[in-house]
Tab-separated table of C-alpha atoms and ligand atoms in Angstrom:
chain	number	residue	atom	x	y	z
Q	346	MET	CA	64.128	67.200	-40.725
Q	347	THR	CA	63.609	65.238	-37.605
Q	348	LEU	CA	60.598	65.216	-35.404
Q	349	LEU	CA	61.152	64.340	-31.797
Q	350	PHE	CA	58.340	63.225	-29.646
Q	351	LYS	CA	58.314	61.632	-26.235
Q	352	SER	CA	55.279	61.941	-24.039
Q	353	ASP	CA	56.594	61.349	-20.579
Q	354	LEU	CA	60.271	62.018	-20.220
Q	355	ASP	CA	61.206	65.626	-20.111
Q	356	ARG	CA	64.838	65.617	-21.260
Q	357	TYR	CA	64.541	67.661	-24.415
Q	358	ASP	CA	67.324	70.010	-23.151
Q	359	ILE	CA	69.667	66.999	-23.553
Q	360	TRP	CA	68.008	65.289	-26.539
Q	361	VAL	CA	67.809	68.249	-28.929
Q	362	PRO	CA	71.495	69.272	-28.779
Q	363	ALA	CA	72.554	65.616	-28.870
Q	364	LEU	CA	70.506	65.061	-32.017
Q	365	GLU	CA	71.734	68.271	-33.582
Q	366	ARG	CA	75.342	67.120	-33.010
Q	367	HIS	CA	74.715	63.791	-34.790
Q	368	LEU	CA	72.388	64.809	-37.642
Q	369	GLN	CA	74.845	66.664	-39.834
Q	370	GLY	CA	73.041	69.978	-39.652
Q	371	ARG	CA	69.500	68.686	-40.055
Q	372	PRO	CA	67.147	70.798	-37.912
Q	373	VAL	CA	65.334	69.123	-35.095
Q	374	ARG	CA	61.719	70.046	-34.522
Q	375	LEU	CA	59.863	69.120	-31.363
Q	376	TRP	CA	56.275	68.064	-31.647
Q	377	PRO	CA	53.801	69.771	-31.575
Q	378	ASP	CA	55.827	72.730	-32.961
Q	379	VAL	CA	56.738	70.960	-36.234
Q	380	GLY	CA	55.861	73.762	-38.620
Q	381	ASP	CA	54.874	72.407	-42.061
Q	382	PRO	CA	54.282	68.617	-41.620
Q	383	ALA	CA	55.576	68.210	-45.226
Q	384	ASP	CA	59.103	69.110	-43.991
Q	385	ILE	CA	59.402	66.116	-41.695
Q	386	GLU	CA	61.466	63.231	-43.159
Q	387	TYR	CA	62.399	61.277	-40.064
Q	388	ALA	CA	60.419	60.810	-36.866
Q	389	LEU	CA	61.891	59.706	-33.529
Q	390	VAL	CA	58.992	58.747	-31.308
Q	391	TRP	CA	57.796	57.139	-28.118
Q	392	GLN	CA	54.044	56.353	-27.862
Q	393	PRO	CA	53.037	58.704	-30.716
Q	394	PRO	CA	49.352	59.681	-30.681
Q	395	PRO	CA	47.471	57.465	-33.193
Q	396	GLY	CA	47.398	59.184	-36.581
Q	397	LEU	CA	50.376	61.467	-35.938
Q	398	LEU	CA	52.744	59.522	-38.139
Q	399	ALA	CA	50.154	59.215	-40.904
Q	400	SER	CA	49.803	63.010	-40.907
Q	401	LEU	CA	53.427	63.448	-42.148
Q	402	PRO	CA	53.312	63.095	-45.942
Q	403	ASN	CA	57.065	63.024	-46.645
Q	404	LEU	CA	58.177	60.746	-43.849
Q	405	LYS	CA	60.960	58.315	-44.835
Q	406	ALA	CA	61.447	56.311	-41.609
Q	407	ILE	CA	60.099	55.963	-38.066
Q	408	PHE	CA	62.644	55.585	-35.270
Q	409	SER	CA	61.513	54.167	-31.937
Q	410	MET	CA	62.961	55.785	-28.889
Q	411	GLY	CA	62.771	52.395	-27.181
Q	412	ALA	CA	63.954	48.854	-27.940
Q	413	GLY	CA	60.332	47.722	-27.853
Q	414	VAL	CA	58.048	48.781	-30.707
Q	415	ASP	CA	54.685	47.650	-29.374
Q	416	HIS	CA	53.818	51.319	-28.798
Q	417	ILE	CA	54.255	52.046	-32.521
Q	418	ALA	CA	52.570	48.787	-33.677
Q	419	ALA	CA	49.558	49.867	-31.599
Q	420	ASP	CA	48.872	52.834	-33.967
Q	421	PRO	CA	46.217	51.504	-36.457
Q	422	GLU	CA	47.119	54.348	-38.848
Q	423	ARG	CA	50.918	53.690	-38.891
Q	424	PRO	CA	52.085	54.146	-42.502
Q	425	LYS	CA	52.859	50.452	-43.241
Q	426	HIS	CA	55.197	51.181	-46.193
Q	427	LEU	CA	57.742	52.942	-43.991
Q	428	PRO	CA	60.603	51.201	-42.167
Q	429	VAL	CA	60.338	51.223	-38.405
Q	430	VAL	CA	63.704	51.094	-36.654
Q	431	ARG	CA	63.981	49.893	-33.067
Q	432	MET	CA	66.399	51.436	-30.639
Q	433	VAL	CA	69.722	49.645	-30.356
Q	434	GLU	CA	72.274	51.772	-28.507
Q	435	GLU	CA	74.981	51.045	-26.018
Q	436	GLY	CA	73.536	53.140	-23.162
Q	437	LEU	CA	70.207	51.245	-23.205
Q	438	THR	CA	72.038	47.902	-23.340
Q	439	ALA	CA	74.418	48.745	-20.507
Q	440	GLY	CA	71.517	50.016	-18.330
Q	441	MET	CA	69.526	46.826	-18.804
Q	442	THR	CA	72.493	44.598	-18.019
Q	443	GLU	CA	73.143	46.578	-14.803
Q	444	PHE	CA	69.485	46.215	-13.798
Q	445	VAL	CA	69.212	42.510	-14.549
Q	446	VAL	CA	72.507	41.709	-12.738
Q	447	MET	CA	71.307	43.755	-9.754
Q	448	GLN	CA	68.012	41.913	-9.548
Q	449	VAL	CA	69.594	38.456	-10.054
Q	450	LEU	CA	72.084	39.225	-7.241
Q	451	TYR	CA	69.241	40.502	-5.031
Q	452	HIS	CA	67.391	37.196	-5.266
Q	453	HIS	CA	70.568	35.073	-5.300
Q	454	ARG	CA	71.738	36.669	-2.037
Q	455	ASN	CA	68.288	36.376	-0.396
Q	456	MET	CA	68.021	40.139	0.068
Q	457	LEU	CA	64.205	40.220	0.083
Q	458	THR	CA	64.126	37.658	2.862
Q	459	TYR	CA	66.731	39.624	4.820
Q	460	ARG	CA	64.655	42.771	4.389
Q	461	ARG	CA	61.616	41.011	5.752
Q	462	GLN	CA	63.650	39.614	8.634
Q	463	ALA	CA	65.043	43.111	9.419
Q	464	GLU	CA	61.462	44.424	9.608
Q	465	GLN	CA	60.893	41.856	12.394
Q	466	ARG	CA	64.262	42.589	14.113
Q	467	LEU	CA	65.205	38.991	13.226
Q	468	TRP	CA	68.962	38.176	13.109
Q	469	GLN	CA	69.109	34.945	11.121
Q	470	GLU	CA	71.595	33.584	8.535
Q	471	ILE	CA	70.419	31.825	5.396
Q	472	SER	CA	72.744	29.209	3.950
Q	473	GLN	CA	74.146	30.673	0.714
Q	474	VAL	CA	74.242	28.777	-2.606
Q	475	PRO	CA	77.332	29.540	-4.795
Q	476	ALA	CA	76.710	31.303	-8.113
Q	477	GLN	CA	77.838	28.216	-10.056
Q	478	GLU	CA	74.876	26.316	-8.577
Q	479	ARG	CA	72.297	29.064	-9.290
Q	480	ARG	CA	70.600	28.437	-12.639
Q	481	VAL	CA	69.633	31.728	-14.315
Q	482	SER	CA	67.564	31.562	-17.491
Q	483	ILE	CA	66.830	34.422	-19.865
Q	484	LEU	CA	63.803	34.349	-22.175
Q	485	GLY	CA	64.921	36.443	-25.171
Q	486	LEU	CA	68.522	36.215	-26.414
Q	487	GLY	CA	68.506	39.372	-28.512
Q	488	VAL	CA	70.573	42.477	-28.038
Q	489	LEU	CA	69.641	42.958	-24.402
Q	490	GLY	CA	69.283	39.315	-23.403
Q	491	GLN	CA	72.684	38.321	-24.785
Q	492	ASP	CA	74.469	41.198	-23.090
Q	493	ALA	CA	72.910	40.408	-19.718
Q	494	ALA	CA	73.562	36.673	-20.175
Q	495	LYS	CA	77.236	37.237	-20.849
Q	496	MET	CA	77.627	39.509	-17.827
Q	497	LEU	CA	75.839	36.969	-15.564
Q	498	ALA	CA	78.154	34.268	-16.892
Q	499	ARG	CA	81.088	36.412	-15.746
Q	500	PHE	CA	79.661	36.261	-12.250
Q	501	ASP	CA	79.860	32.461	-12.649
Q	502	PHE	CA	76.093	31.882	-12.679
Q	503	ASP	CA	74.886	28.782	-14.603
Q	504	VAL	CA	73.259	30.777	-17.427
Q	505	ALA	CA	70.918	29.647	-20.159
Q	506	GLY	CA	68.918	31.549	-22.735
Q	507	TRP	CA	65.894	30.952	-24.977
Q	508	SER	CA	65.128	32.421	-28.379
Q	509	ARG	CA	62.994	31.741	-31.473
Q	510	SER	CA	65.916	30.714	-33.686
Q	511	PRO	CA	68.947	28.637	-32.628
Q	512	LYS	CA	71.840	30.608	-31.120
Q	513	GLU	CA	75.380	30.150	-29.915
Q	514	VAL	CA	76.491	32.442	-27.095
Q	515	GLU	CA	79.785	31.758	-25.302
Q	516	GLY	CA	79.250	30.696	-21.717
Q	517	VAL	CA	75.462	30.361	-22.169
Q	518	THR	CA	73.471	27.205	-22.801
Q	519	CYS	CA	71.075	28.042	-25.596
Q	520	TYR	CA	67.544	26.677	-26.157
Q	521	HIS	CA	64.983	27.592	-28.758
Q	522	GLY	CA	61.405	26.845	-29.824
Q	523	GLN	CA	58.603	25.262	-27.763
Q	524	ASP	CA	60.545	22.116	-26.729
Q	525	GLY	CA	63.446	24.382	-25.762
Q	526	LEU	CA	61.101	26.428	-23.558
Q	527	ASP	CA	60.068	23.371	-21.495
Q	528	GLU	CA	63.728	22.307	-21.128
Q	529	ILE	CA	64.986	25.723	-20.031
Q	530	LEU	CA	62.115	26.185	-17.526
Q	531	ALA	CA	62.910	22.819	-15.866
Q	532	ARG	CA	66.463	24.031	-15.160
Q	533	THR	CA	65.598	27.481	-13.774
Q	534	ASP	CA	66.139	29.048	-10.373
Q	535	ILE	CA	65.827	32.624	-11.598
Q	536	LEU	CA	63.916	33.411	-14.745
Q	537	VAL	CA	64.460	36.707	-16.554
Q	538	CYS	CA	62.021	37.844	-19.238
Q	539	LEU	CA	63.597	40.038	-21.945
Q	540	LEU	CA	61.244	39.153	-24.809
Q	541	PRO	CA	59.536	41.607	-27.082
Q	542	LEU	CA	55.745	41.803	-26.766
Q	543	THR	CA	54.229	39.982	-29.787
Q	544	SER	CA	51.102	37.887	-30.445
Q	545	GLU	CA	53.255	34.792	-29.576
Q	546	THR	CA	54.732	36.117	-26.350
Q	547	ARG	CA	51.680	37.916	-24.902
Q	548	GLY	CA	50.707	36.202	-21.627
Q	549	ILE	CA	53.660	33.818	-21.750
Q	550	LEU	CA	54.361	34.284	-17.989
Q	551	ASN	CA	51.267	32.349	-16.922
Q	552	ALA	CA	50.256	29.536	-14.548
Q	553	GLY	CA	51.271	26.859	-17.081
Q	554	LEU	CA	54.755	28.292	-17.455
Q	555	PHE	CA	55.247	28.724	-13.691
Q	556	ALA	CA	54.231	25.098	-13.143
Q	557	LYS	CA	57.101	23.983	-15.395
Q	558	MET	CA	59.640	25.738	-13.142
Q	559	PRO	CA	60.997	24.150	-9.979
Q	560	ARG	CA	59.230	25.146	-6.762
Q	561	GLY	CA	60.942	28.117	-5.136
Q	562	ALA	CA	62.105	29.777	-8.389
Q	563	CYS	CA	62.139	33.555	-8.795
Q	564	LEU	CA	60.923	35.676	-11.734
Q	565	ILE	CA	62.354	38.947	-13.078
Q	566	ASN	CA	60.171	40.590	-15.718
Q	567	VAL	CA	61.828	43.465	-17.537
Q	568	GLY	CA	60.130	42.781	-20.894
Q	569	ARG	CA	56.574	44.045	-21.010
Q	570	GLY	CA	53.603	43.907	-18.649
Q	571	GLY	CA	51.649	42.130	-21.430
Q	572	HIS	CA	53.930	39.130	-20.886
Q	573	GLN	CA	52.683	38.445	-17.399
Q	574	VAL	CA	49.271	37.197	-16.253
Q	575	GLU	CA	49.158	39.004	-12.908
Q	576	LYS	CA	46.470	36.867	-11.290
Q	577	ASP	CA	48.511	33.711	-12.098
Q	578	LEU	CA	51.646	35.357	-10.809
Q	579	LEU	CA	49.931	36.325	-7.521
Q	580	ALA	CA	48.619	32.789	-7.100
Q	581	ALA	CA	52.103	31.329	-7.734
Q	582	LEU	CA	53.640	33.673	-5.173
Q	583	ASP	CA	50.937	33.107	-2.615
Q	584	SER	CA	51.221	29.294	-2.921
Q	585	GLY	CA	55.022	29.526	-2.531
Q	586	HIS	CA	55.555	27.917	-5.926
Q	587	LEU	CA	57.334	31.106	-6.907
Q	588	LYS	CA	59.564	32.434	-4.119
Q	589	GLU	CA	59.873	36.016	-5.281
Q	590	ALA	CA	59.497	38.339	-8.298
Q	591	SER	CA	61.050	41.547	-9.502
Q	592	LEU	CA	58.595	43.382	-11.729
Q	593	ASP	CA	59.507	46.434	-13.760
Q	594	VAL	CA	56.519	46.215	-16.107
Q	595	PHE	CA	52.844	45.663	-15.502
Q	596	GLU	CA	49.604	44.743	-17.337
Q	597	GLU	CA	48.469	48.275	-16.678
Q	598	GLU	CA	50.958	51.164	-16.386
Q	599	PRO	CA	51.061	53.158	-14.192
Q	600	LEU	CA	50.234	50.310	-11.833
Q	601	PRO	CA	46.780	51.073	-10.397
Q	602	PRO	CA	46.814	52.133	-6.714
Q	603	GLU	CA	44.653	49.127	-5.710
Q	604	SER	CA	47.072	46.555	-7.129
Q	605	PRO	CA	48.344	44.102	-4.503
Q	606	LEU	CA	51.733	44.096	-6.282
Q	607	TRP	CA	52.714	47.517	-4.873
Q	608	ASN	CA	53.477	46.204	-1.431
Q	609	HIS	CA	53.512	42.436	-1.840
Q	610	PRO	CA	56.131	41.024	0.590
Q	611	GLN	CA	57.591	38.766	-2.133
Q	612	VAL	CA	57.724	41.411	-4.873
Q	613	VAL	CA	60.330	44.042	-5.771
Q	614	MET	CA	58.524	46.569	-7.965
Q	615	THR	CA	59.926	49.411	-10.073
Q	616	PRO	CA	58.038	51.779	-12.425
Q	617	HIS	CA	59.271	50.647	-15.863
Q	618	ILE	CA	62.761	52.020	-15.421
Q	619	ALA	CA	64.914	48.889	-15.935
Q	620	SER	CA	66.772	50.720	-18.615
Q	621	MET	CA	66.453	54.079	-20.316
Q	622	THR	CA	67.502	55.253	-23.728
Q	623	MET	CA	70.516	57.523	-23.280
Q	624	PRO	CA	70.259	60.683	-25.447
Q	625	GLU	CA	73.898	61.009	-26.543
Q	626	THR	CA	74.467	57.384	-27.606
Q	627	ALA	CA	70.936	57.081	-28.988
Q	628	ALA	CA	71.379	60.264	-31.086
Q	629	LYS	CA	74.596	58.798	-32.485
Q	630	ALA	CA	72.808	55.559	-33.471
Q	631	VAL	CA	69.969	57.496	-35.090
Q	632	GLY	CA	72.362	59.826	-36.898
Q	633	GLU	CA	74.359	56.865	-38.288
Q	634	ASN	CA	71.170	55.226	-39.551
Q	635	ILE	CA	69.916	58.421	-41.192
Q	636	ALA	CA	73.293	58.781	-42.882
Q	637	ARG	CA	72.945	55.216	-44.193
Q	638	MET	CA	69.511	56.013	-45.567
Q	639	GLU	CA	70.728	59.171	-47.217
Q	640	ALA	CA	73.498	57.128	-48.806
Q	641	GLY	CA	70.836	54.803	-50.255
Q	642	LYS	CA	71.357	51.935	-47.805
Q	643	PRO	CA	68.626	50.413	-45.595
Q	644	PRO	CA	68.767	51.382	-41.917
Q	645	LEU	CA	69.995	48.843	-39.388
Q	646	ASN	CA	67.607	47.192	-36.885
Q	647	ILE	CA	64.433	47.394	-38.948
Q	648	VAL	CA	61.373	45.816	-37.322
Q	649	ASP	CA	59.887	42.814	-39.028
Q	650	PHE	CA	56.186	43.229	-38.348
Q	651	GLU	CA	55.470	39.704	-39.631
Q	652	ARG	CA	57.408	38.306	-36.621
Q	653	GLY	CA	56.223	41.202	-34.469
Q	654	TYR	CA	59.654	42.523	-33.406
S	1124	NDP	P1	65.714	41.853	-29.730
S	1124	NDP	O1	64.752	41.986	-30.860
S	1124	NDP	O2	67.124	42.147	-29.968
S	1124	NDP	O3	65.588	40.385	-29.116
S	1124	NDP	C1	64.410	39.738	-28.921
S	1124	NDP	C2	64.706	38.304	-28.511
S	1124	NDP	O4	63.479	37.632	-28.186
S	1124	NDP	C3	65.380	37.459	-29.627
S	1124	NDP	O5	66.344	36.585	-29.108
S	1124	NDP	C4	64.213	36.667	-30.217
S	1124	NDP	O6	64.553	35.477	-30.859
S	1124	NDP	C5	63.405	36.398	-28.950
S	1124	NDP	N1	62.037	36.111	-29.275
S	1124	NDP	C6	61.067	36.872	-29.878
S	1124	NDP	N2	59.949	36.180	-30.027
S	1124	NDP	C7	60.142	34.934	-29.524
S	1124	NDP	C8	59.311	33.774	-29.413
S	1124	NDP	N3	58.080	33.755	-29.838
S	1124	NDP	N4	59.915	32.700	-28.852
S	1124	NDP	C9	61.194	32.708	-28.421
S	1124	NDP	N5	61.997	33.808	-28.475
S	1124	NDP	C10	61.493	34.887	-29.060
S	1124	NDP	O7	65.144	42.792	-28.550
S	1124	NDP	P2	65.940	43.521	-27.414
S	1124	NDP	O8	66.820	42.548	-26.732
S	1124	NDP	O9	66.548	44.763	-27.873
S	1124	NDP	O10	64.744	43.961	-26.427
S	1124	NDP	C11	63.883	43.022	-25.807
S	1124	NDP	C12	62.715	43.684	-25.124
S	1124	NDP	O11	63.122	44.233	-23.895
S	1124	NDP	C13	62.049	44.854	-25.862
S	1124	NDP	O12	61.228	44.404	-26.943
S	1124	NDP	C14	61.249	45.496	-24.748
S	1124	NDP	O13	59.982	44.883	-24.647
S	1124	NDP	C15	62.067	45.166	-23.498
S	1124	NDP	N6	62.711	46.356	-22.910
S	1124	NDP	C16	62.307	46.748	-21.674
S	1124	NDP	C17	62.862	47.849	-21.075
S	1124	NDP	C18	62.506	48.279	-19.696
S	1124	NDP	O14	62.980	49.327	-19.233
S	1124	NDP	N7	61.774	47.475	-18.964
S	1124	NDP	C19	63.903	48.648	-21.731
S	1124	NDP	C20	64.266	48.137	-23.038
S	1124	NDP	C21	63.671	47.050	-23.567
S	1124	NDP	P3	65.541	35.429	-32.161
S	1124	NDP	O15	66.910	35.795	-31.607
S	1124	NDP	O16	65.456	34.046	-32.615
S	1124	NDP	O17	64.972	36.454	-33.081
S	1125	OXD	C1	62.111	50.160	-24.255
S	1125	OXD	C2	61.587	50.549	-22.930
S	1125	OXD	O1	61.468	49.362	-24.920
S	1125	OXD	O2	62.107	51.529	-22.369
S	1125	OXD	O3	63.189	50.680	-24.638
S	1125	OXD	O4	60.698	49.908	-22.431
């Protein structure tokens, strides 16, 4: 049996048939109408209410509907003996790469400045830097970071990436560890954050990090709001040290109405939509993993809670 729960995105009319197609006849039950909790063996969740997972006595695995699992880690009653599987599926990856490329191009081609100029009826060219001379750096070279990095390299950007462990990615200069962070920041015109939120990465986008980037650099945060220290970011934008930022995620979501980030002239803001899990491809990935488990194999993409992702 599969339990499906997502609090905020009402696409069950697509999700349920997609799951039924890929679950080899297993019935799908939608929370809160789950019937006998003892029937539930697999849970597919996004922001489950604390205690919900612990109330399912025969659960075998927890599948996250998103790539990030901070929402599941936040449940103090999460049954710690069960594998938690993060979402890796082609639709989510493709959507993130589209979004990152769009934002990089937006800053690369000075679109925010042109928008401001248009508001003032100002017809004025800005000298354009070629892509080969624009240094784009991605924090997080995992499933999403690597895909975006490879696509940016195809646009001829000078692309680098940073991860915890050493990596080799064709067309991408790879850095890792604390020394690697300082090196990558020093060569950055546009910084993309695609890290998971962990105890090590929380607050990483702070005044100290911005100071290590060249003056006039731009930030794109599509990781988590917990990565950015918004007061430091506002100070860096206001001083001109950071030229612009694209923010898809925020310290508090929804962004409170009083936040200056809503209409800051140097900020492009979106409401945590950089990428979305696509029901058909996600259901296929979940179905394949359940089939693995039923065949006695461990599921792919298990979260290591020691590392935090
Ligand atoms: P992965 O787990 O595949 O990749 C994570 C990457 O971050 C890895 O390269 C990892 O290094 C690196 N990393 C983790 N901790 C550190 C650290 N302390 N120092 C340096 N590097 C570190 O995740 P995904 O690519 O699938 O997803 C990344 C994140 O994107 C998600 O966790 C989520 O927060 C965010 N996201 C946001 C969405 C949105 O709509 N805004 C949509 C989907 C995801 P290593 O390779 O060495 O393990
Ligand atoms: C995710 C997200 O983690 O949508 O997948 O934020």
